[in-house]
Amino acid sequence: MIPLFPKHTGADTTIFSVMSALAQQYNAINLSQGFPDYPIEEDLGNLLYEASRKGFNQYAPMAGLPILQEAIATHTARSTGITFGSPNITITPGASYGIYTALATILQAGEEVIILEPAYDSYIPAIEMNGGIPVPVALNSPTFTINWALLEESITLKTKAIIVNTPHNPTGMVWQQSDWDRLTKLIAERNIYVLSDEVYEQVIFDGLPHCSVLSQPALQDRCFAIYSFGKAFHNTGWKVGYVVANEALTKAFRRVHQFLAFSVNTPAQYAIATYMQQFPLNNSGILLAQKRNLFNELMGDLPFTLPQVAKGSYFQVADYSAISPLPDTEFAAWLTKEVGVATIPISAFYKNGSDAKLIRFCFAKKEETLRAAIERMKAHLIG
Ligand SMILES: Cc1ncc(COP(=O)(O)O)c(C=O)c1O
């Protein structure tokens, strides 16, 4: 066997695959991985079929189908008030790829990238595979707000980028304009890029606005905004997303993209574009707010506490310290095997595995799934 040297310090198998496999093995209700268990809109599915029947079956243009770029431009103009066009919008095979490719575009070996922990688990491997050094900065606990002093201390001459994620996986927190103002000030005199993972931009609750990096004039020449259709259209398996950046950065991004994926699933691009034209108003925020409300109300009967109520995303973090002294990975395994409910331990979102006795529930599930999970937990955890 020729020796293989690992290119990143991430897990061999992501925690999402581990917990989903465990859920299957123990016939547990899967509230771990972030994907809906309800169907996509019938019209969207029909459009995928229509795309194939109409002959949209060959390679799409490298940057994306023009009709999809136009639909995104319309959406982005509505959400940010700024007009971006096809020179700014690149369709990608999902957001993880967009993040990886943006890092590949900007990073030189040995440069540092700041991430705010808990952080989505693809960031560190993507930084490392591109020769960079991840620099984790912990959010304040249990408010999950930004520790600005620590963030400032973590910036060095080698800092090349910071990855922001709003709405945030796993905590459900959202960036406000005041957060962007502070970050803008902090990096104003430094050559630091901002990669803003905004995959849950439409999944935001309680009338809160989504504050995008694209709405920050001072950051426009140094940012990549990264999106996924999977979250807004409940079709995570289609793996279609996009990246918005200024023309120069987009050109540089495409130099890499054309030799990585080159282009993205054509019928899916057609279907999403046509759907966006026909149904310009996305209702995923309303739908998921109802699910969050139901889930959190039912959780009120259980001995968990919620450090924060999710303001966006698919996820609710819960503290189980009143139930068990186990470390979070063991507690999550126990909950899956013995209680029949799969979740994600929050330590998986920290490079050093920091454990504060928190787990993450995904509430992007049918009402009956959420109720059944709560009933199982009630049966085991109460009385
Ligand atoms: C914060 C965050 N970023 C990126 C992704 C990946 O998105 P995609 O499936 O489009 O690659 C996810 C998926 O769960 C996510 O939660």
Short mmCIF file of C-alpha atoms and ligand atoms in Angstrom, two decimals:
data_model
loop_
_atom_site.label_atom_id
_atom_site.label_comp_id
_atom_site.label_asym_id
_atom_site.label_seq_id
_atom_site.Cartn_x
_atom_site.Cartn_y
_atom_site.Cartn_z
CA MET A 1 0.00 0.00 0.00
CA ILE A 2 1.44 3.37 -1.00
CA PRO A 3 1.33 5.62 2.08
CA LEU A 4 -1.47 8.17 2.11
CA PHE A 5 -1.08 11.36 4.07
CA PRO A 6 -4.28 13.01 5.32
CA LYS A 7 -4.89 16.42 3.82
CA HIS A 8 -7.12 17.65 6.63
CA THR A 9 -7.75 17.14 10.33
CA GLY A 10 -11.52 16.62 9.93
CA ALA A 11 -13.27 13.39 10.79
CA ASP A 12 -12.97 10.30 8.55
CA THR A 13 -16.76 10.27 8.40
CA THR A 14 -18.72 13.45 9.11
CA ILE A 15 -20.82 13.50 12.26
CA PHE A 16 -23.90 13.89 10.04
CA SER A 17 -23.25 10.57 8.27
CA VAL A 18 -22.33 8.90 11.57
CA MET A 19 -25.54 9.97 13.32
CA SER A 20 -27.76 9.27 10.30
CA ALA A 21 -26.29 5.74 10.03
CA LEU A 22 -26.83 5.22 13.76
CA ALA A 23 -30.40 6.48 13.40
CA GLN A 24 -31.02 3.94 10.66
CA GLN A 25 -29.39 1.12 12.59
CA TYR A 26 -31.52 1.77 15.70
CA ASN A 27 -34.65 2.79 13.83
CA ALA A 28 -34.45 6.19 15.51
CA ILE A 29 -36.30 9.31 14.39
CA ASN A 30 -33.64 11.29 12.59
CA LEU A 31 -33.49 14.88 13.84
CA SER A 32 -29.73 14.92 13.25
CA GLN A 33 -28.80 15.72 9.66
CA GLY A 34 -30.20 18.96 8.24
CA PHE A 35 -32.60 17.86 5.56
CA PRO A 36 -36.40 17.93 5.32
CA ASP A 37 -38.42 14.70 5.46
CA TYR A 38 -41.32 16.32 3.62
CA PRO A 39 -41.66 16.48 -0.17
CA ILE A 40 -40.65 19.34 -2.45
CA GLU A 41 -43.37 21.39 -4.14
CA GLU A 42 -45.02 19.36 -6.86
CA ASP A 43 -44.53 22.16 -9.40
CA LEU A 44 -40.79 22.12 -8.80
CA GLY A 45 -40.62 18.36 -9.33
CA ASN A 46 -42.72 18.68 -12.50
CA LEU A 47 -40.34 21.32 -13.84
CA LEU A 48 -37.40 18.95 -13.40
CA TYR A 49 -39.20 16.42 -15.54
CA GLU A 50 -40.12 19.15 -18.04
CA ALA A 51 -36.47 20.23 -18.24
CA SER A 52 -35.36 16.77 -19.22
CA ARG A 53 -38.22 16.38 -21.72
CA LYS A 54 -37.35 19.76 -23.27
CA GLY A 55 -33.78 18.63 -23.83
CA PHE A 56 -31.91 20.37 -21.00
CA ASN A 57 -29.67 17.35 -20.61
CA GLN A 58 -26.19 18.42 -21.70
CA TYR A 59 -23.50 20.52 -20.02
CA ALA A 60 -24.70 23.89 -18.84
CA PRO A 61 -22.53 26.96 -19.50
CA MET A 62 -19.61 27.05 -17.04
CA ALA A 63 -20.99 29.98 -15.00
CA GLY A 64 -24.56 28.70 -15.03
CA LEU A 65 -27.73 28.80 -17.14
CA PRO A 66 -28.48 32.45 -18.00
CA ILE A 67 -32.13 32.05 -16.94
CA LEU A 68 -31.02 30.95 -13.50
CA GLN A 69 -28.51 33.79 -13.19
CA GLU A 70 -31.31 36.19 -14.13
CA ALA A 71 -33.69 34.70 -11.56
CA ILE A 72 -30.98 35.01 -8.89
CA ALA A 73 -30.25 38.60 -9.93
CA THR A 74 -33.93 39.47 -9.51
CA HIS A 75 -34.05 37.76 -6.12
CA THR A 76 -30.81 39.39 -4.91
CA ALA A 77 -31.93 42.84 -6.06
CA ARG A 78 -35.11 42.36 -4.04
CA SER A 79 -33.32 41.11 -0.93
CA THR A 80 -30.31 43.45 -0.90
CA GLY A 81 -31.39 46.39 -3.05
CA ILE A 82 -28.25 45.92 -5.14
CA THR A 83 -28.13 44.81 -8.75
CA PHE A 84 -25.82 41.96 -9.57
CA GLY A 85 -25.69 40.39 -13.02
CA SER A 86 -24.23 37.35 -14.73
CA PRO A 87 -20.62 38.63 -14.32
CA ASN A 88 -21.19 38.35 -10.55
CA ILE A 89 -23.18 35.11 -10.21
CA THR A 90 -21.72 31.62 -10.57
CA ILE A 91 -23.89 28.53 -10.16
CA THR A 92 -22.16 25.84 -8.11
CA PRO A 93 -22.87 22.24 -7.14
CA GLY A 94 -24.00 23.30 -3.67
CA ALA A 95 -22.67 25.71 -1.08
CA SER A 96 -19.92 23.50 0.39
CA TYR A 97 -18.35 23.49 -3.05
CA GLY A 98 -18.78 27.26 -3.25
CA ILE A 99 -16.93 27.70 0.05
CA TYR A 100 -14.17 25.30 -0.98
CA THR A 101 -13.71 26.98 -4.34
CA ALA A 102 -13.68 30.49 -2.86
CA LEU A 103 -10.94 29.34 -0.49
CA ALA A 104 -9.03 27.73 -3.37
CA THR A 105 -9.32 31.05 -5.21
CA ILE A 106 -7.82 33.25 -2.50
CA LEU A 107 -5.56 31.13 -0.28
CA GLN A 108 -1.80 30.68 -0.44
CA ALA A 109 -0.10 28.01 1.67
CA GLY A 110 0.25 28.98 5.33
CA GLU A 111 -2.37 31.74 5.31
CA GLU A 112 -4.88 31.83 8.14
CA VAL A 113 -8.66 31.77 7.98
CA ILE A 114 -10.75 32.71 10.99
CA ILE A 115 -13.89 30.71 11.72
CA LEU A 116 -16.42 31.40 14.45
CA GLU A 117 -17.14 28.30 16.50
CA PRO A 118 -19.35 26.33 16.74
CA ALA A 119 -18.91 26.19 12.95
CA TYR A 120 -20.27 24.11 10.08
CA ASP A 121 -17.99 21.14 9.80
CA SER A 122 -16.81 21.57 6.20
CA TYR A 123 -14.97 24.84 6.87
CA ILE A 124 -11.85 23.46 8.57
CA PRO A 125 -11.20 20.64 6.06
CA ALA A 126 -11.82 23.05 3.17
CA ILE A 127 -9.29 25.52 4.59
CA GLU A 128 -6.72 22.82 5.25
CA MET A 129 -7.09 21.12 1.87
CA ASN A 130 -6.29 24.48 0.32
CA GLY A 131 -3.10 24.83 2.35
CA GLY A 132 -4.55 27.26 4.86
CA ILE A 133 -4.55 27.26 8.65
CA PRO A 134 -7.92 27.44 10.42
CA VAL A 135 -8.06 29.81 13.37
CA PRO A 136 -11.13 29.05 15.49
CA VAL A 137 -12.66 31.86 17.54
CA ALA A 138 -15.34 30.70 19.99
CA LEU A 139 -18.66 32.52 20.15
CA ASN A 140 -19.73 33.66 23.61
CA SER A 141 -21.61 30.98 25.47
CA PRO A 142 -24.56 30.58 25.96
CA THR A 143 -25.59 33.69 23.98
CA PHE A 144 -23.71 32.64 20.83
CA THR A 145 -22.83 36.27 20.22
CA ILE A 146 -19.47 37.29 18.77
CA ASN A 147 -16.53 37.72 21.11
CA TRP A 148 -15.14 40.80 19.38
CA ALA A 149 -12.11 41.12 21.66
CA LEU A 150 -11.10 37.53 20.95
CA LEU A 151 -11.75 37.98 17.25
CA GLU A 152 -9.52 41.05 17.14
CA GLU A 153 -6.77 39.24 19.05
CA SER A 154 -6.93 36.36 16.59
CA ILE A 155 -6.14 38.54 13.57
CA THR A 156 -2.50 38.33 12.48
CA LEU A 157 -0.49 39.43 9.47
CA LYS A 158 -1.25 36.02 7.99
CA THR A 159 -5.03 36.33 8.26
CA LYS A 160 -6.44 36.05 4.76
CA ALA A 161 -10.14 35.58 5.38
CA ILE A 162 -12.92 35.23 7.89
CA ILE A 163 -15.88 32.94 7.36
CA VAL A 164 -19.22 34.30 8.55
CA ASN A 165 -22.41 32.21 8.63
CA THR A 166 -25.79 33.89 9.01
CA PRO A 167 -28.35 32.51 9.82
CA HIS A 168 -26.05 30.22 11.72
CA ASN A 169 -25.76 26.47 11.76
CA PRO A 170 -25.91 25.09 14.47
CA THR A 171 -27.04 27.90 16.83
CA GLY A 172 -29.78 29.59 14.78
CA MET A 173 -28.28 33.04 15.51
CA VAL A 174 -28.32 35.79 12.90
CA TRP A 175 -25.98 38.69 12.17
CA GLN A 176 -27.38 42.16 12.62
CA GLN A 177 -26.24 45.29 10.84
CA SER A 178 -24.31 46.29 13.98
CA ASP A 179 -22.25 43.06 13.68
CA TRP A 180 -21.36 43.86 10.09
CA ASP A 181 -20.46 47.43 11.12
CA ARG A 182 -18.04 46.11 13.76
CA LEU A 183 -16.46 43.60 11.40
CA THR A 184 -16.12 46.23 8.68
CA LYS A 185 -14.33 48.54 11.07
CA LEU A 186 -12.12 45.75 12.37
CA ILE A 187 -10.79 44.72 8.97
CA ALA A 188 -10.96 48.08 7.19
CA GLU A 189 -7.20 48.63 7.18
CA ARG A 190 -6.33 44.98 6.53
CA ASN A 191 -6.37 42.82 3.42
CA ILE A 192 -8.86 40.30 4.72
CA TYR A 193 -11.58 38.65 2.63
CA VAL A 194 -15.02 37.77 3.97
CA LEU A 195 -16.67 34.51 2.94
CA SER A 196 -20.29 34.77 3.98
CA ASP A 197 -22.18 31.50 4.13
CA GLU A 198 -25.80 32.58 3.73
CA VAL A 199 -27.41 29.26 2.83
CA TYR A 200 -30.30 29.90 5.28
CA GLU A 201 -30.94 33.48 4.10
CA GLN A 202 -34.64 32.72 3.48
CA VAL A 203 -35.02 30.64 6.63
CA ILE A 204 -35.22 33.53 9.08
CA PHE A 205 -37.95 34.13 11.62
CA ASP A 206 -39.91 36.66 13.68
CA GLY A 207 -39.73 39.36 11.01
CA LEU A 208 -35.96 39.69 11.34
CA PRO A 209 -34.22 40.95 8.20
CA HIS A 210 -31.46 38.88 6.65
CA CYS A 211 -28.36 41.10 6.75
CA SER A 212 -26.22 39.99 3.85
CA VAL A 213 -22.55 40.73 3.28
CA LEU A 214 -23.71 41.93 -0.15
CA SER A 215 -25.46 44.87 1.53
CA GLN A 216 -22.19 46.08 3.09
CA PRO A 217 -20.75 48.63 0.63
CA ALA A 218 -17.34 48.62 2.34
CA LEU A 219 -17.01 44.86 1.93
CA GLN A 220 -18.15 44.53 -1.66
CA ASP A 221 -14.65 44.32 -3.09
CA ARG A 222 -13.53 41.67 -0.68
CA CYS A 223 -16.44 39.27 -0.23
CA PHE A 224 -17.89 36.07 -1.58
CA ALA A 225 -21.52 35.41 -0.63
CA ILE A 226 -22.41 31.74 -0.77
CA TYR A 227 -25.89 30.23 -1.15
CA SER A 228 -27.66 26.91 -1.55
CA PHE A 229 -31.06 26.32 -3.13
CA GLY A 230 -31.38 23.16 -1.04
CA LYS A 231 -32.48 25.10 2.04
CA ALA A 232 -35.08 27.42 0.50
CA PHE A 233 -36.61 24.80 -1.82
CA HIS A 234 -36.34 21.78 0.53
CA ASN A 235 -34.35 19.90 -2.12
CA THR A 236 -30.94 19.44 -0.48
CA GLY A 237 -30.29 16.40 -2.67
CA TRP A 238 -30.24 18.48 -5.85
CA LYS A 239 -27.00 20.09 -4.66
CA VAL A 240 -27.36 23.36 -6.50
CA GLY A 241 -26.11 26.63 -5.06
CA TYR A 242 -24.39 29.81 -6.18
CA VAL A 243 -21.72 32.33 -5.30
CA VAL A 244 -22.02 36.09 -5.69
CA ALA A 245 -18.92 38.32 -5.82
CA ASN A 246 -17.64 41.37 -7.66
CA GLU A 247 -16.47 40.93 -11.25
CA ALA A 248 -12.77 40.54 -10.52
CA LEU A 249 -13.31 38.02 -7.74
CA THR A 250 -15.88 36.14 -9.83
CA LYS A 251 -13.38 35.92 -12.68
CA ALA A 252 -10.78 34.50 -10.32
CA PHE A 253 -13.35 32.11 -8.80
CA ARG A 254 -14.30 30.82 -12.25
CA ARG A 255 -10.64 30.17 -13.14
CA VAL A 256 -10.77 27.53 -10.42
CA HIS A 257 -14.37 26.40 -10.88
CA GLN A 258 -13.93 25.65 -14.59
CA PHE A 259 -11.36 22.98 -13.71
CA LEU A 260 -13.14 21.57 -10.66
CA ALA A 261 -16.81 20.99 -11.53
CA PHE A 262 -16.90 23.03 -14.76
CA SER A 263 -20.71 23.17 -14.68
CA VAL A 264 -23.78 22.14 -12.72
CA ASN A 265 -26.74 19.79 -13.31
CA THR A 266 -28.60 21.45 -16.21
CA PRO A 267 -32.18 20.18 -15.69
CA ALA A 268 -32.06 21.20 -12.01
CA GLN A 269 -30.90 24.71 -13.00
CA TYR A 270 -33.75 25.01 -15.51
CA ALA A 271 -36.31 23.76 -12.99
CA ILE A 272 -35.18 26.11 -10.21
CA ALA A 273 -35.02 29.13 -12.54
CA THR A 274 -38.48 28.52 -13.98
CA TYR A 275 -39.89 27.88 -10.51
CA MET A 276 -38.40 31.15 -9.23
CA GLN A 277 -39.99 33.00 -12.15
CA GLN A 278 -43.37 31.42 -11.48
CA PHE A 279 -43.23 31.68 -7.66
CA PRO A 280 -41.02 34.66 -6.79
CA LEU A 281 -42.00 34.66 -3.11
CA ASN A 282 -40.37 31.87 -1.13
CA ASN A 283 -42.33 30.64 1.90
CA SER A 284 -39.66 28.53 3.60
CA GLY A 285 -39.22 31.10 6.40
CA ILE A 286 -42.93 30.95 7.28
CA LEU A 287 -43.07 27.16 7.07
CA LEU A 288 -39.96 26.64 9.19
CA ALA A 289 -40.98 29.26 11.77
CA GLN A 290 -44.14 27.21 12.34
CA LYS A 291 -42.02 24.09 12.78
CA ARG A 292 -39.65 25.83 15.18
CA ASN A 293 -42.59 27.14 17.23
CA LEU A 294 -44.22 23.73 17.41
CA PHE A 295 -40.97 21.96 18.27
CA ASN A 296 -39.98 24.43 20.97
CA GLU A 297 -43.47 24.42 22.48
CA LEU A 298 -43.40 20.61 22.71
CA MET A 299 -39.85 20.72 24.11
CA GLY A 300 -41.30 22.75 27.00
CA ASP A 301 -42.60 19.46 28.46
CA LEU A 302 -39.10 17.96 28.59
CA PRO A 303 -36.18 18.59 30.94
CA PHE A 304 -34.04 20.26 28.26
CA THR A 305 -33.31 23.97 28.36
CA LEU A 306 -32.87 26.12 25.27
CA PRO A 307 -29.89 28.48 25.60
CA GLN A 308 -31.32 30.58 22.75
CA VAL A 309 -34.42 30.31 20.60
CA ALA A 310 -33.34 29.84 16.98
CA LYS A 311 -33.81 33.06 15.00
CA GLY A 312 -33.14 31.33 11.69
CA SER A 313 -31.89 28.11 10.07
CA TYR A 314 -33.30 24.60 10.56
CA PHE A 315 -31.85 24.03 13.99
CA GLN A 316 -32.52 24.35 17.69
CA VAL A 317 -29.74 23.84 20.24
CA ALA A 318 -30.74 22.29 23.57
CA ASP A 319 -28.90 21.87 26.89
CA TYR A 320 -29.31 18.39 28.38
CA SER A 321 -27.26 18.91 31.56
CA ALA A 322 -30.37 18.42 33.72
CA ILE A 323 -30.84 14.98 32.17
CA SER A 324 -27.38 13.45 32.04
CA PRO A 325 -23.74 14.07 32.94
CA LEU A 326 -22.54 12.22 29.81
CA PRO A 327 -20.29 13.98 27.28
CA ASP A 328 -22.36 15.20 24.33
CA THR A 329 -21.23 12.53 21.82
CA GLU A 330 -22.13 9.80 24.30
CA PHE A 331 -25.41 11.45 25.20
CA ALA A 332 -26.34 11.79 21.49
CA ALA A 333 -25.47 8.11 20.92
CA TRP A 334 -27.52 7.11 23.99
CA LEU A 335 -30.49 9.21 22.86
CA THR A 336 -30.36 7.51 19.47
CA LYS A 337 -29.97 3.95 20.71
CA GLU A 338 -32.08 3.96 23.86
CA VAL A 339 -34.66 6.66 23.24
CA GLY A 340 -34.86 6.44 19.46
CA VAL A 341 -34.15 10.10 18.59
CA ALA A 342 -31.01 11.09 16.67
CA THR A 343 -29.42 14.53 17.14
CA ILE A 344 -25.97 16.07 16.63
CA PRO A 345 -23.55 16.73 19.52
CA ILE A 346 -22.40 20.36 19.40
CA SER A 347 -18.77 19.40 20.18
CA ALA A 348 -18.58 18.21 16.55
CA PHE A 349 -18.67 21.88 15.52
CA TYR A 350 -15.50 22.73 17.47
CA LYS A 351 -11.95 21.94 16.32
CA ASN A 352 -10.97 21.03 19.89
CA GLY A 353 -14.22 19.13 20.56
CA SER A 354 -15.33 21.61 23.25
CA ASP A 355 -18.29 20.08 25.10
CA ALA A 356 -20.88 22.25 26.87
CA LYS A 357 -23.57 19.52 27.11
CA LEU A 358 -25.45 20.77 24.10
CA ILE A 359 -27.09 18.92 21.22
CA ARG A 360 -28.65 20.14 17.99
CA PHE A 361 -32.12 19.18 16.83
CA CYS A 362 -33.17 19.65 13.20
CA PHE A 363 -36.81 20.76 13.10
CA ALA A 364 -37.13 20.76 9.28
CA LYS A 365 -39.40 17.75 9.60
CA LYS A 366 -43.08 16.88 9.20
CA GLU A 367 -45.25 17.77 12.20
CA GLU A 368 -45.88 14.06 12.83
CA THR A 369 -42.11 13.39 12.92
CA LEU A 370 -41.54 16.17 15.46
CA ARG A 371 -44.45 14.99 17.62
CA ALA A 372 -43.29 11.38 17.49
CA ALA A 373 -39.75 12.37 18.54
CA ILE A 374 -41.09 14.38 21.48
CA GLU A 375 -43.36 11.48 22.54
CA ARG A 376 -40.41 9.09 22.56
CA MET A 377 -38.35 11.50 24.66
CA LYS A 378 -41.27 12.06 27.04
CA ALA A 379 -41.66 8.32 27.54
CA HIS A 380 -37.98 7.95 28.48
CA LEU A 381 -37.05 11.20 30.13
CA ILE A 382 -40.04 12.02 32.32
CA GLY A 383 -41.35 10.21 35.35
C1 LIG B 1 -24.09 26.41 7.16
C2 LIG B 1 -24.08 25.50 5.97
N1 LIG B 1 -23.28 25.78 4.94
C3 LIG B 1 -23.24 25.00 3.86
C4 LIG B 1 -24.03 23.86 3.77
C5 LIG B 1 -23.92 22.99 2.57
O1 LIG B 1 -24.85 23.29 1.59
P1 LIG B 1 -24.89 22.41 0.27
O2 LIG B 1 -25.65 21.17 0.58
O3 LIG B 1 -25.57 23.27 -0.73
O4 LIG B 1 -23.48 22.12 -0.10
C6 LIG B 1 -24.89 23.53 4.82
C7 LIG B 1 -25.72 22.33 4.77
O5 LIG B 1 -26.27 21.87 5.73
C8 LIG B 1 -24.91 24.38 5.96
O6 LIG B 1 -25.71 24.11 7.00
#
